[in-house]
GROMACS .gro file of C-alpha atoms in nm:
model
  198
    1MET     CA    1   2.354  -1.067  -3.303
    2SER     CA    2   2.215  -1.384  -3.123
    3ASP     CA    3   1.879  -1.346  -2.910
    4GLU     CA    4   2.067  -1.387  -2.611
    5ASN     CA    5   2.274  -1.084  -2.666
    6LYS     CA    6   1.996  -0.882  -2.771
    7LYS     CA    7   1.821  -0.978  -2.432
    8MET     CA    8   2.130  -0.902  -2.243
    9GLU     CA    9   2.128  -0.540  -2.411
   10GLU     CA   10   1.748  -0.481  -2.325
   11ILE     CA   11   1.813  -0.579  -1.955
   12GLU     CA   12   2.134  -0.340  -1.926
   13GLU     CA   13   1.887  -0.068  -2.111
   14LEU     CA   14   1.636  -0.106  -1.877
   15GLY     CA   15   1.863  -0.129  -1.573
   16GLU     CA   16   2.011   0.220  -1.661
   17LEU     CA   17   1.652   0.368  -1.751
   18THR     CA   18   1.532   0.216  -1.416
   19LYS     CA   19   1.799   0.414  -1.224
   20LEU     CA   20   1.729   0.731  -1.399
   21GLU     CA   21   1.325   0.688  -1.378
   22CYS     CA   22   1.373   0.603  -0.986
   23PHE     CA   23   1.507   0.941  -0.914
   24LYS     CA   24   1.218   1.106  -1.112
   25CYS     CA   25   0.954   0.895  -0.959
   26VAL     CA   26   1.082   0.942  -0.598
   27GLY     CA   27   1.113   1.316  -0.668
   28LEU     CA   28   0.752   1.348  -0.797
   29MET     CA   29   0.650   1.135  -0.479
   30ILE     CA   30   0.822   1.330  -0.247
   31ALA     CA   31   0.682   1.660  -0.402
   32GLY     CA   32   0.337   1.521  -0.376
   33GLY     CA   33   0.401   1.431   0.014
   34ILE     CA   34   0.543   1.797   0.053
   35LEU     CA   35   0.215   1.953  -0.096
   36PHE     CA   36   0.018   1.740   0.165
   37SER     CA   37   0.194   1.923   0.439
   38PHE     CA   38   0.059   2.243   0.329
   39ILE     CA   39  -0.289   2.142   0.357
   40PRO     CA   40  -0.470   2.359   0.626
   41ASP     CA   41  -0.653   2.189   0.887
   42ASP     CA   42  -0.988   2.311   0.782
   43VAL     CA   43  -0.861   2.216   0.431
   44GLY     CA   44  -1.104   2.472   0.218
   45ILE     CA   45  -1.048   2.525  -0.167
   46LEU     CA   46  -0.691   2.575  -0.123
   47GLY     CA   47  -0.655   2.241   0.077
   48TRP     CA   48  -0.844   2.062  -0.204
   49ILE     CA   49  -0.629   2.203  -0.468
   50LEU     CA   50  -0.315   2.108  -0.289
   51PHE     CA   51  -0.461   1.762  -0.220
   52ALA     CA   52  -0.553   1.706  -0.588
   53VAL     CA   53  -0.207   1.832  -0.710
   54GLY     CA   54  -0.034   1.623  -0.448
   55ILE     CA   55  -0.232   1.309  -0.548
   56PHE     CA   56  -0.144   1.369  -0.907
   57LEU     CA   57   0.223   1.379  -0.859
   58PHE     CA   58   0.227   1.101  -0.628
   59VAL     CA   59   0.032   0.878  -0.832
   60ILE     CA   60   0.223   0.961  -1.130
   61GLY     CA   61   0.558   0.897  -0.940
   62VAL     CA   62   0.409   0.548  -0.832
   63PHE     CA   63   0.291   0.411  -1.153
   64ARG     CA   64   0.606   0.535  -1.334
   65LEU     CA   65   0.817   0.349  -1.066
   66ALA     CA   66   0.583   0.040  -1.071
   67ALA     CA   67   0.626   0.017  -1.455
   68PHE     CA   68   0.992  -0.038  -1.428
   69LEU     CA   69   0.992  -0.266  -1.108
   70HIS     CA   70   1.001  -0.654  -1.183
   71LYS     CA   71   0.881  -0.917  -0.956
   72PRO     CA   72   1.177  -1.162  -0.873
   73GLU     CA   73   1.140  -1.509  -0.988
   74GLY     CA   74   1.327  -1.700  -0.706
   75ARG     CA   75   1.139  -1.836  -0.381
   76LEU     CA   76   1.365  -1.613  -0.189
   77GLY     CA   77   1.321  -1.299  -0.383
   78SER     CA   78   0.949  -1.345  -0.412
   79VAL     CA   79   0.952  -1.359  -0.038
   80LEU     CA   80   1.147  -1.057   0.047
   81TRP     CA   81   0.952  -0.871  -0.239
   82LEU     CA   82   0.617  -0.965  -0.070
   83ALA     CA   83   0.740  -0.893   0.281
   84LEU     CA   84   0.880  -0.566   0.184
   85PHE     CA   85   0.571  -0.452   0.034
   86ILE     CA   86   0.343  -0.572   0.319
   87LEU     CA   87   0.567  -0.385   0.584
   88ALA     CA   88   0.567  -0.064   0.376
   89ALA     CA   89   0.171  -0.094   0.316
   90ILE     CA   90   0.138  -0.142   0.700
   91SER     CA   91   0.384   0.128   0.780
   92ILE     CA   92   0.206   0.395   0.559
   93GLN     CA   93  -0.128   0.287   0.721
   94ILE     CA   94  -0.032   0.313   1.066
   95SER     CA   95   0.131   0.661   0.991
   96GLY     CA   96  -0.206   0.780   0.842
   97LEU     CA   97  -0.390   0.645   1.160
   98PHE     CA   98  -0.149   0.824   1.386
   99TYR     CA   99  -0.184   1.141   1.209
  100LEU     CA  100  -0.581   1.118   1.223
  101TYR     CA  101  -0.554   1.055   1.601
  102ASP     CA  102  -0.306   1.321   1.664
  103THR     CA  103  -0.513   1.601   1.469
  104GLY     CA  104  -0.814   1.496   1.671
  105GLY     CA  105  -1.015   1.385   1.341
  106THR     CA  106  -0.969   1.723   1.118
  107GLU     CA  107  -1.069   1.727   0.779
  108LYS     CA  108  -0.696   1.730   0.682
  109GLY     CA  109  -0.641   1.407   0.916
  110ILE     CA  110  -0.940   1.241   0.745
  111ILE     CA  111  -0.778   1.317   0.395
  112ILE     CA  112  -0.426   1.184   0.468
  113ALA     CA  113  -0.543   0.883   0.665
  114THR     CA  114  -0.781   0.802   0.358
  115PHE     CA  115  -0.498   0.853   0.116
  116ALA     CA  116  -0.266   0.621   0.338
  117LEU     CA  117  -0.512   0.365   0.317
  118CYS     CA  118  -0.572   0.374  -0.050
  119ALA     CA  119  -0.169   0.392  -0.103
  120SER     CA  120  -0.116   0.093   0.145
  121LEU     CA  121  -0.377  -0.125  -0.065
  122GLY     CA  122  -0.225  -0.034  -0.375
  123LEU     CA  123   0.123  -0.171  -0.268
  124ILE     CA  124  -0.047  -0.496  -0.165
  125ILE     CA  125  -0.217  -0.526  -0.490
  126PHE     CA  126   0.087  -0.469  -0.680
  127ALA     CA  127   0.301  -0.703  -0.463
  128VAL     CA  128   0.065  -0.986  -0.459
  129ASP     CA  129   0.073  -1.243  -0.741
  130PRO     CA  130  -0.279  -1.403  -0.754
  131GLU     CA  131  -0.151  -1.685  -0.962
  132ASN     CA  132   0.131  -1.786  -0.686
  133PRO     CA  133  -0.058  -2.021  -0.420
  134LYS     CA  134   0.199  -1.992  -0.182
  135GLN     CA  135   0.191  -1.620  -0.184
  136LEU     CA  136  -0.180  -1.616  -0.186
  137LYS     CA  137  -0.190  -1.860   0.121
  138ALA     CA  138   0.061  -1.631   0.315
  139ILE     CA  139  -0.178  -1.335   0.231
  140ILE     CA  140  -0.463  -1.510   0.368
  141VAL     CA  141  -0.290  -1.598   0.704
  142ILE     CA  142  -0.172  -1.250   0.761
  143SER     CA  143  -0.516  -1.137   0.665
  144ARG     CA  144  -0.665  -1.339   0.947
  145ILE     CA  145  -0.399  -1.229   1.189
  146LEU     CA  146  -0.444  -0.848   1.085
  147CYS     CA  147  -0.837  -0.901   1.144
  148ILE     CA  148  -0.800  -0.976   1.478
  149VAL     CA  149  -0.556  -0.737   1.562
  150ILE     CA  150  -0.752  -0.439   1.360
  151LEU     CA  151  -1.089  -0.504   1.526
  152GLY     CA  152  -0.940  -0.560   1.889
  153PHE     CA  153  -0.737  -0.224   1.868
  154ALA     CA  154  -1.045  -0.052   1.721
  155VAL     CA  155  -1.265  -0.146   2.035
  156TYR     CA  156  -0.975  -0.090   2.276
  157LEU     CA  157  -0.915   0.247   2.141
  158ASN     CA  158  -1.269   0.351   2.174
  159VAL     CA  159  -1.342   0.210   2.523
  160ARG     CA  160  -1.001   0.353   2.637
  161ASP     CA  161  -1.081   0.705   2.505
  162GLY     CA  162  -1.454   0.721   2.602
  163PHE     CA  163  -1.562   0.724   2.209
  164SER     CA  164  -1.391   1.059   2.155
  165ASP     CA  165  -1.411   1.223   1.809
  166ALA     CA  166  -1.045   1.105   1.736
  167SER     CA  167  -1.090   0.762   1.847
  168ILE     CA  168  -1.430   0.729   1.671
  169TYR     CA  169  -1.267   0.863   1.347
  170VAL     CA  170  -0.966   0.602   1.369
  171GLY     CA  171  -1.201   0.344   1.469
  172THR     CA  172  -1.404   0.408   1.146
  173MET     CA  173  -1.095   0.372   0.938
  174LEU     CA  174  -1.000   0.061   1.124
  175LEU     CA  175  -1.327  -0.086   1.020
  176ILE     CA  176  -1.274  -0.007   0.672
  177ASP     CA  177  -0.940  -0.185   0.682
  178PHE     CA  178  -1.130  -0.480   0.862
  179PHE     CA  179  -1.364  -0.539   0.579
  180ILE     CA  180  -1.111  -0.506   0.315
  181VAL     CA  181  -0.858  -0.729   0.473
  182GLY     CA  182  -1.154  -0.956   0.565
  183LYS     CA  183  -1.193  -1.030   0.207
  184TYR     CA  184  -0.893  -1.224   0.192
  185SER     CA  185  -0.903  -1.382   0.531
  186LEU     CA  186  -1.251  -1.554   0.415
  187ILE     CA  187  -1.056  -1.753   0.154
  188SER     CA  188  -1.042  -2.120   0.242
  189LEU     CA  189  -0.665  -2.231   0.264
  190LYS     CA  190  -0.771  -2.561   0.137
  191SER     CA  191  -0.938  -2.420  -0.174
  192VAL     CA  192  -0.616  -2.259  -0.267
  193SER     CA  193  -0.430  -2.626  -0.207
  194ASP     CA  194  -0.686  -2.781  -0.444
  195GLU     CA  195  -0.674  -2.534  -0.708
  196ASN     CA  196  -0.295  -2.600  -0.685
  197HIS     CA  197  -0.315  -2.959  -0.747
  198LYS     CA  198  -0.552  -2.928  -1.053
   0.00000   0.00000   0.00000
């Protein structure tokens, strides 16, 4: 059997395995999300147990799914891949912040918002290829725009709400976002271009 045929068989097997694993992974992630919904507002011991088990199931599902996902090699595929993960990360983060605001800053709200922050960062880290200068440039530009939006919204929300508990909690979470995203925004676009030409 030629090497080409062997590769084709491996790809076919991986594709079938990926479909099966996809259902398992999504199931674990959904199960983790359902457990989060049962966490009481004051958390307590039961809440922390539910959170720990939910995190465990969710993380296992995510890592198993990530093991079978392969970044596309084509230019269009790479752009779509990055855009999809960035949109997913932003959506998850916004959902966490809305939940935190709606709960008025309860312990459960803080836990869910923190988890949303970690999950969104994980998606970005997984999607970005540090060896791809064009992709890195896109991340730098997006980060600079997000920094302005994040800081502006944090200030606006707190001024509008008179520094209420909910707005302070959300503002604090946004400041964490700002410093994390700011790390990428400070990278010089010229330095990325220079490295690319070396």
